[in-house]
PDB file of C-alpha atoms in Angstrom:
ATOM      1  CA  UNK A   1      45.245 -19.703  12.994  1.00  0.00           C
ATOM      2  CA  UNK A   2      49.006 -21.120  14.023  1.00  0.00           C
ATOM      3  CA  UNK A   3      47.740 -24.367  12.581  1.00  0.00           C
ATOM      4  CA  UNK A   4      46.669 -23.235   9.352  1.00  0.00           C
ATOM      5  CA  UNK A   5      50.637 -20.796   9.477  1.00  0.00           C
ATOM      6  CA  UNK A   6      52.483 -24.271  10.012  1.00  0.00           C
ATOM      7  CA  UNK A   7      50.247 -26.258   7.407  1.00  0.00           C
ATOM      8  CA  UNK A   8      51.105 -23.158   4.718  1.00  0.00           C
ATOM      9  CA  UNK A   9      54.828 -24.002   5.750  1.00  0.00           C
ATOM     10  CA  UNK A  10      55.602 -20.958   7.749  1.00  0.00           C
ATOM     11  CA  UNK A  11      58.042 -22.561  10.549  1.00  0.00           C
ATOM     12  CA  UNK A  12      60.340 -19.201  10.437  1.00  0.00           C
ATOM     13  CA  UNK A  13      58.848 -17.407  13.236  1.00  0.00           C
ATOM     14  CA  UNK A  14      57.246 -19.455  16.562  1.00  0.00           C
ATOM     15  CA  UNK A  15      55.406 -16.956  17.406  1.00  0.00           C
ATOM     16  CA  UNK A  16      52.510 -15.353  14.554  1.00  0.00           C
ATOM     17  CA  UNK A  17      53.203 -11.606  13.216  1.00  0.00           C
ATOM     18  CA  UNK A  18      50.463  -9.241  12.733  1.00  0.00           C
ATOM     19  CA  UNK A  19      51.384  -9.347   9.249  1.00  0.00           C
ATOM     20  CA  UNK A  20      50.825 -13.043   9.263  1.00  0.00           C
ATOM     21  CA  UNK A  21      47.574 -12.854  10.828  1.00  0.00           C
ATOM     22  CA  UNK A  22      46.913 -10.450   8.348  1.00  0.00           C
ATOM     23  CA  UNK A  23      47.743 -12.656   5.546  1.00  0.00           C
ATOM     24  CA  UNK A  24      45.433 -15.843   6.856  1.00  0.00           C
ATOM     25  CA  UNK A  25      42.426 -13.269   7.080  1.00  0.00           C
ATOM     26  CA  UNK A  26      42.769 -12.561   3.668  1.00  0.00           C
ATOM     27  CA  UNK A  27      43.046 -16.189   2.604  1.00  0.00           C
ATOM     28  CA  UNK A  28      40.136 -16.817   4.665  1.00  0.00           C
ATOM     29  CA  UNK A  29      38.173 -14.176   2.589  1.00  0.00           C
ATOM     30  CA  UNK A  30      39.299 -15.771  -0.965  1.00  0.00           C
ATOM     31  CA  UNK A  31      36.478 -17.979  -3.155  1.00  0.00           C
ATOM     32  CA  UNK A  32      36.342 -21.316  -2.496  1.00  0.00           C
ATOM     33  CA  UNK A  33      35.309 -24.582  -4.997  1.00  0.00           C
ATOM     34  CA  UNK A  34      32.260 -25.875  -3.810  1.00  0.00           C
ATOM     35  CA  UNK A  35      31.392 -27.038  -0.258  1.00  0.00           C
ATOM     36  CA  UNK A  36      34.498 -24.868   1.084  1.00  0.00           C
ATOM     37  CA  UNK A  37      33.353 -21.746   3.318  1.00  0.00           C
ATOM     38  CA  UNK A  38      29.931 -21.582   2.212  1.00  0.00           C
ATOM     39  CA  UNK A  39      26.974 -19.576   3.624  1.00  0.00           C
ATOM     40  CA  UNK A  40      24.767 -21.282   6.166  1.00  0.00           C
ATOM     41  CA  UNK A  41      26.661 -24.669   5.676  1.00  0.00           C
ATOM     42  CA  UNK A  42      25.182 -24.879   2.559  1.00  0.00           C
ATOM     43  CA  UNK A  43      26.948 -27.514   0.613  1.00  0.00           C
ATOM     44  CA  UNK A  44      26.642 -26.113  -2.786  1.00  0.00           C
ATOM     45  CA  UNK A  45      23.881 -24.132  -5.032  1.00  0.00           C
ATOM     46  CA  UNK A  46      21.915 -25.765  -7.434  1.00  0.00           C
ATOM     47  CA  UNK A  47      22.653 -25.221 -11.260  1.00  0.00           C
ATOM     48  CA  UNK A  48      20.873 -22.504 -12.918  1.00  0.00           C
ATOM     49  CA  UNK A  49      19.429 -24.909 -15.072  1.00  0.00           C
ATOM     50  CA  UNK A  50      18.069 -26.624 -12.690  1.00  0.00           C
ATOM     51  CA  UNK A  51      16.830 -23.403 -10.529  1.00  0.00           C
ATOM     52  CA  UNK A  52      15.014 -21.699 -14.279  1.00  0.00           C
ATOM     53  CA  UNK A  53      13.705 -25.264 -14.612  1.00  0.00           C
ATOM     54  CA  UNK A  54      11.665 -25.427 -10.767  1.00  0.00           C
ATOM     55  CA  UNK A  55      10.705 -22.109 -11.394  1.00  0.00           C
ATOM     56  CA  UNK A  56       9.288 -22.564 -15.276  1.00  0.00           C
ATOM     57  CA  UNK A  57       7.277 -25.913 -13.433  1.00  0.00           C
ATOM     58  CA  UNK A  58       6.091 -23.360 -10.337  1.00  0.00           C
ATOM     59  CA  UNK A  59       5.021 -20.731 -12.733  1.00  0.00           C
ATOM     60  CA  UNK A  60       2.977 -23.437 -14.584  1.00  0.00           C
ATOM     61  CA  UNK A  61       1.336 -24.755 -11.764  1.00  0.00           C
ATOM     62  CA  UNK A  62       0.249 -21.824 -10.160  1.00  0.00           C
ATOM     63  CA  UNK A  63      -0.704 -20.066 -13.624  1.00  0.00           C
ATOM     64  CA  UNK A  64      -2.234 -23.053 -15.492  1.00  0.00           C
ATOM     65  CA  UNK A  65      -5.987 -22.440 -14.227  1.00  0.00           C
ATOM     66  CA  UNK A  66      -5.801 -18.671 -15.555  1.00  0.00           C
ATOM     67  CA  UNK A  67      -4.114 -19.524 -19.351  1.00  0.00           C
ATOM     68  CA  UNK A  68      -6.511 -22.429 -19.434  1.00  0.00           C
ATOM     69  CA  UNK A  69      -9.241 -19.689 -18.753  1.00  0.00           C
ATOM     70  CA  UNK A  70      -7.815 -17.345 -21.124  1.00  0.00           C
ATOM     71  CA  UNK A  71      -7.780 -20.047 -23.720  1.00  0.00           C
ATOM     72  CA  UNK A  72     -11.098 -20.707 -23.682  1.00  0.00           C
ATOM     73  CA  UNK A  73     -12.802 -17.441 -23.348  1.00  0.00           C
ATOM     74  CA  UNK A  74     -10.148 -16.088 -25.823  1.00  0.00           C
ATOM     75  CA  UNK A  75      -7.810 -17.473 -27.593  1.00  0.00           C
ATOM     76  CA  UNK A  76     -10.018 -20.377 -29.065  1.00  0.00           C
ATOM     77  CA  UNK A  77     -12.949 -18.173 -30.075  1.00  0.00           C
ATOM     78  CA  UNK A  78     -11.009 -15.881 -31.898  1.00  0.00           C
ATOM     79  CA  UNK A  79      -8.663 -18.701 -33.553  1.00  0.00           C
ATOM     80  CA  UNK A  80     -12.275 -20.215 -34.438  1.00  0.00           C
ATOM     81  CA  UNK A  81     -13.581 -16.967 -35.851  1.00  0.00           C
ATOM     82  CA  UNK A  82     -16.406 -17.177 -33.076  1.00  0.00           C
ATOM     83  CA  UNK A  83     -14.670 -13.602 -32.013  1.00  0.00           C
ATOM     84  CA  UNK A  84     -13.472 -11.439 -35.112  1.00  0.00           C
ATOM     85  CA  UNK A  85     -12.573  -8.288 -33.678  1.00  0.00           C
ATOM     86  CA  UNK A  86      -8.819  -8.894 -31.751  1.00  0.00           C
ATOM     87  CA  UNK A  87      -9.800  -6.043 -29.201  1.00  0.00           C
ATOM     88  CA  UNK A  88     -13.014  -8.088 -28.003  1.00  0.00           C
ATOM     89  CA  UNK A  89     -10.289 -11.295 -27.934  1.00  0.00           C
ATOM     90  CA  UNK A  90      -7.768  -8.938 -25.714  1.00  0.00           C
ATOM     91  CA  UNK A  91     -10.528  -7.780 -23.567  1.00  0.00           C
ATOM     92  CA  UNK A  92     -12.022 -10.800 -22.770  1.00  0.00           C
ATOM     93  CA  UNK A  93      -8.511 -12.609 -22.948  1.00  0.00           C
ATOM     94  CA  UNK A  94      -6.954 -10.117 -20.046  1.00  0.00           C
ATOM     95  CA  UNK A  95      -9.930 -10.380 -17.654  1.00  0.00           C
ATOM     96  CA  UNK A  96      -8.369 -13.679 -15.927  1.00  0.00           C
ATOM     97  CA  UNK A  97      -5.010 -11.933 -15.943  1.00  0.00           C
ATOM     98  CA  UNK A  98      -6.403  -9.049 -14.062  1.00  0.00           C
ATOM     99  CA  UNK A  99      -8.219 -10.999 -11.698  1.00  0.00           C
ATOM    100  CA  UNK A 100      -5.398 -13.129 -11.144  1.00  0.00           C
ATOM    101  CA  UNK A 101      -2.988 -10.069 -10.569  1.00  0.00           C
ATOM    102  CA  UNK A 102      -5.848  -8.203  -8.391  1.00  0.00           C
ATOM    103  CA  UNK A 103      -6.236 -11.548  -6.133  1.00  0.00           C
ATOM    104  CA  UNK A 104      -2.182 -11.703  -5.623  1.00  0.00           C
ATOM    105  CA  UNK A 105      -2.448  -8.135  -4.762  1.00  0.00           C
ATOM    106  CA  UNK A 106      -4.721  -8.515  -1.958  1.00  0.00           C
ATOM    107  CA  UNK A 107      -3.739 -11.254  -0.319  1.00  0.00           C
ATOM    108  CA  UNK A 108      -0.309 -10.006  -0.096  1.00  0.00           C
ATOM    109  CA  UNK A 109      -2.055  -6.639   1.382  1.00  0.00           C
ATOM    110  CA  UNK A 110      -0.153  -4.364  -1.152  1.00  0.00           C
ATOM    111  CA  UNK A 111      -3.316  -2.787  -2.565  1.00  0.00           C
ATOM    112  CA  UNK A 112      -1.504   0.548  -2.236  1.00  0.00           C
ATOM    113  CA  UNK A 113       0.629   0.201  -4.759  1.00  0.00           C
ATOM    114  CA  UNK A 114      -1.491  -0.389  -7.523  1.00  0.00           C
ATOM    115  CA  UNK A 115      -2.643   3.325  -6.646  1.00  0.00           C
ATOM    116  CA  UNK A 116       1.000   4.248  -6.231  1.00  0.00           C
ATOM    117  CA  UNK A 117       1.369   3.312  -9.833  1.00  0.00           C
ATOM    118  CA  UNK A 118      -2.114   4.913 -10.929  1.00  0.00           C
ATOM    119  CA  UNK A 119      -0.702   8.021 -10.241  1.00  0.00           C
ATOM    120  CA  UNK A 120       2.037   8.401 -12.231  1.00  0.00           C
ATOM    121  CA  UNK A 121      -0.028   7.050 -15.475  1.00  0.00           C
ATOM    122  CA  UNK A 122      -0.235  10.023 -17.944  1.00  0.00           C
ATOM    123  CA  UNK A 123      -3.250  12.179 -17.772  1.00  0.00           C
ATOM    124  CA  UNK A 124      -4.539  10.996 -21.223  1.00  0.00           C
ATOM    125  CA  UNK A 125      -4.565   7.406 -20.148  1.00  0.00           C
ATOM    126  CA  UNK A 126      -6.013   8.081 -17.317  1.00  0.00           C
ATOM    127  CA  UNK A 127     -10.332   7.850 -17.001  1.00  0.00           C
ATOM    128  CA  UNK A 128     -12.381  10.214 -16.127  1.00  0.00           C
ATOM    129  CA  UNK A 129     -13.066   8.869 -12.623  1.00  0.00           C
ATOM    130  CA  UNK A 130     -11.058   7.292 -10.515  1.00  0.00           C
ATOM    131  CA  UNK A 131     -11.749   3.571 -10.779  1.00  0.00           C
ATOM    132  CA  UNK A 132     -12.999   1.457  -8.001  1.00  0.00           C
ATOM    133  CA  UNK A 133     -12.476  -1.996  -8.756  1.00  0.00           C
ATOM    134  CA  UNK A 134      -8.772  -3.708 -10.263  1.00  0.00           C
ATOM    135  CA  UNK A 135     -11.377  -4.525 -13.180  1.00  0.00           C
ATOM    136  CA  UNK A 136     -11.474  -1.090 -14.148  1.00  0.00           C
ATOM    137  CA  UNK A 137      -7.821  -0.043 -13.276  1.00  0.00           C
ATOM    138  CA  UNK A 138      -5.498  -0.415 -16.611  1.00  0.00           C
ATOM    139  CA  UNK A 139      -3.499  -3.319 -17.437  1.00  0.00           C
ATOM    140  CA  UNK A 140      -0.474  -0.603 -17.708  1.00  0.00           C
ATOM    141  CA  UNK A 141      -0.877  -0.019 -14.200  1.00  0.00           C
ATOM    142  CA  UNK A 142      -1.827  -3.400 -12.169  1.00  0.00           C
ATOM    143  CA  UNK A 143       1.071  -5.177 -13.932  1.00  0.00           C
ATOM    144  CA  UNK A 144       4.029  -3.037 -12.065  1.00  0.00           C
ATOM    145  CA  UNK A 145       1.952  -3.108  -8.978  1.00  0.00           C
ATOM    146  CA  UNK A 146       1.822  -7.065  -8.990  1.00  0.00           C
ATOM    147  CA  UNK A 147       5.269  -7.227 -10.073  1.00  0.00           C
ATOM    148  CA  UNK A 148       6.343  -4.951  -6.903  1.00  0.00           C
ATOM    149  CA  UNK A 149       4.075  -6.930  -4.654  1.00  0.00           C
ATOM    150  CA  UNK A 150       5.051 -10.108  -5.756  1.00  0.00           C
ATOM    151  CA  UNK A 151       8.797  -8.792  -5.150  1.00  0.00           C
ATOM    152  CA  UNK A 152       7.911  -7.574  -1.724  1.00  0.00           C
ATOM    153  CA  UNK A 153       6.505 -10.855  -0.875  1.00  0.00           C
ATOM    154  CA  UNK A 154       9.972 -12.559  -1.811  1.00  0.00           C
ATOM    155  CA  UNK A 155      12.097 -10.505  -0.353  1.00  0.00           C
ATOM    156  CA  UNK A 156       9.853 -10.912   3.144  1.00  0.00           C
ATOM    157  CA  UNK A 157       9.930 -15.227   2.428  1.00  0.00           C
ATOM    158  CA  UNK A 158      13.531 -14.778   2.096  1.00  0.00           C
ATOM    159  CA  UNK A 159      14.568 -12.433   4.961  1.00  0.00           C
ATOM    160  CA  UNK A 160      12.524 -14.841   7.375  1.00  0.00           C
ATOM    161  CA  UNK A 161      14.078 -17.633   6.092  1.00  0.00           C
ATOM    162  CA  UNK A 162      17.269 -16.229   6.226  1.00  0.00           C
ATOM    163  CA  UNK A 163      16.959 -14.032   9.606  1.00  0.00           C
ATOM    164  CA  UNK A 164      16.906 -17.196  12.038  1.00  0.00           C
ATOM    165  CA  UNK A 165      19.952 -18.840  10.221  1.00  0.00           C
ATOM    166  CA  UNK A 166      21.845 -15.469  10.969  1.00  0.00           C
ATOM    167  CA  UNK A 167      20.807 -15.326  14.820  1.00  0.00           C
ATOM    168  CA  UNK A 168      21.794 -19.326  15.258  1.00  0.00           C
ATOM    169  CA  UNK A 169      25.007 -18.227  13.704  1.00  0.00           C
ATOM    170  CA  UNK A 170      25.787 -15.447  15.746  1.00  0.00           C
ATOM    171  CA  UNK A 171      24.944 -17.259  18.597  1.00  0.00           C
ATOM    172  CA  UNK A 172      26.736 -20.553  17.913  1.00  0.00           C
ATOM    173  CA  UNK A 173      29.629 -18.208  17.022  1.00  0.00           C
ATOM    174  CA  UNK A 174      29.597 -16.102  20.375  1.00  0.00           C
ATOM    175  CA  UNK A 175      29.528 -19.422  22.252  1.00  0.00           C
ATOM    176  CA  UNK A 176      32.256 -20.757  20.826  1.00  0.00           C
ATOM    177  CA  UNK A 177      34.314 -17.704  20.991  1.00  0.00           C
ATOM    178  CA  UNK A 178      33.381 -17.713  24.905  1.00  0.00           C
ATOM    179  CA  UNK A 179      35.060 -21.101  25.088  1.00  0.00           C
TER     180      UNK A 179
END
């Protein structure tokens, strides 16, 4: 702390004010360009170019088996005129999808909320009896659930990423302030 008081110039008083002290905290809290006083020594953040770019290739990668299967069993027969009727072409076309969505669900064990979400769908939407398969739970009901689980599942990859970056930190930080 004095030496960042003399570097700013600040010869007046030897010894360093509260008000001073003060002062460097809050400089210490300002922005900084990149690779000054970043998070986890982290040098600097990729673009958001770049980061829409990874994720656009991920999302491909992992989803490119299902819209290949919902081309074929879909999309192509009813662009052919195999399939006339569009319903029979959504049906058939949303069957991957659901899978897909219903297979994310259970690995990541959130099964519950898909019956979280069932709930609150309106009476008239709602069948008869209560389904017992994702196959025969609505599209307007698995799609929030696997958009909750899938957000539950990167908020968990993050905060154990993140968690033992904090505890070296603290650590290496407690150590040094021992010294």
């Amino acid at each position: 702390v004095a030496a960042r008081c003399l570097r700013k110039g600040d010869r007046s008083n030897s010894g360093i004010g509260v008000d001073r002290l003060a002062a460097v905290a809050v400089d210490a809290l300002k922005p900084r360009g990149a690779g000054e006083g970043q998070a986890l020594g982290t040098q600097q953040l990729p673009p958001s170019q770049v980061m829409t770019t990874l994720a656009l290739f991920m999302t491909l990668l992992v989803m490119g088996p299902t819209w290949t299967e919902v081309y074929s069993h879909s999309i192509r027969p009813y662009s052919q005129g195999e399939i006339t009727d569009p319903e029979i072409a959504w049906n058939k076309g949303v069957v991957p999808l659901k899978q897909f969505m219903s297979r994310q669900i259970d690995l990541a064990g959130n099964s519950d909320d898909v019956w979280l979400f069932y709930e609150y769908l309106p009476e008239n939407q709602r069948s008869t009896k209560t389904p017992e398969t994702y196959e025969e739970v609505p599209l307007t009901v698995l799609l929030p659930a696997f958009m909750l689980s899938e957000l539950k599942v990167a908020f968990l990859i993050g905060f154990q990423i993140y968690l033992p970056f904090l505890i070296l930190d603290l650590v290496v930080s407690s150590v040094t302030i021992s010294m």
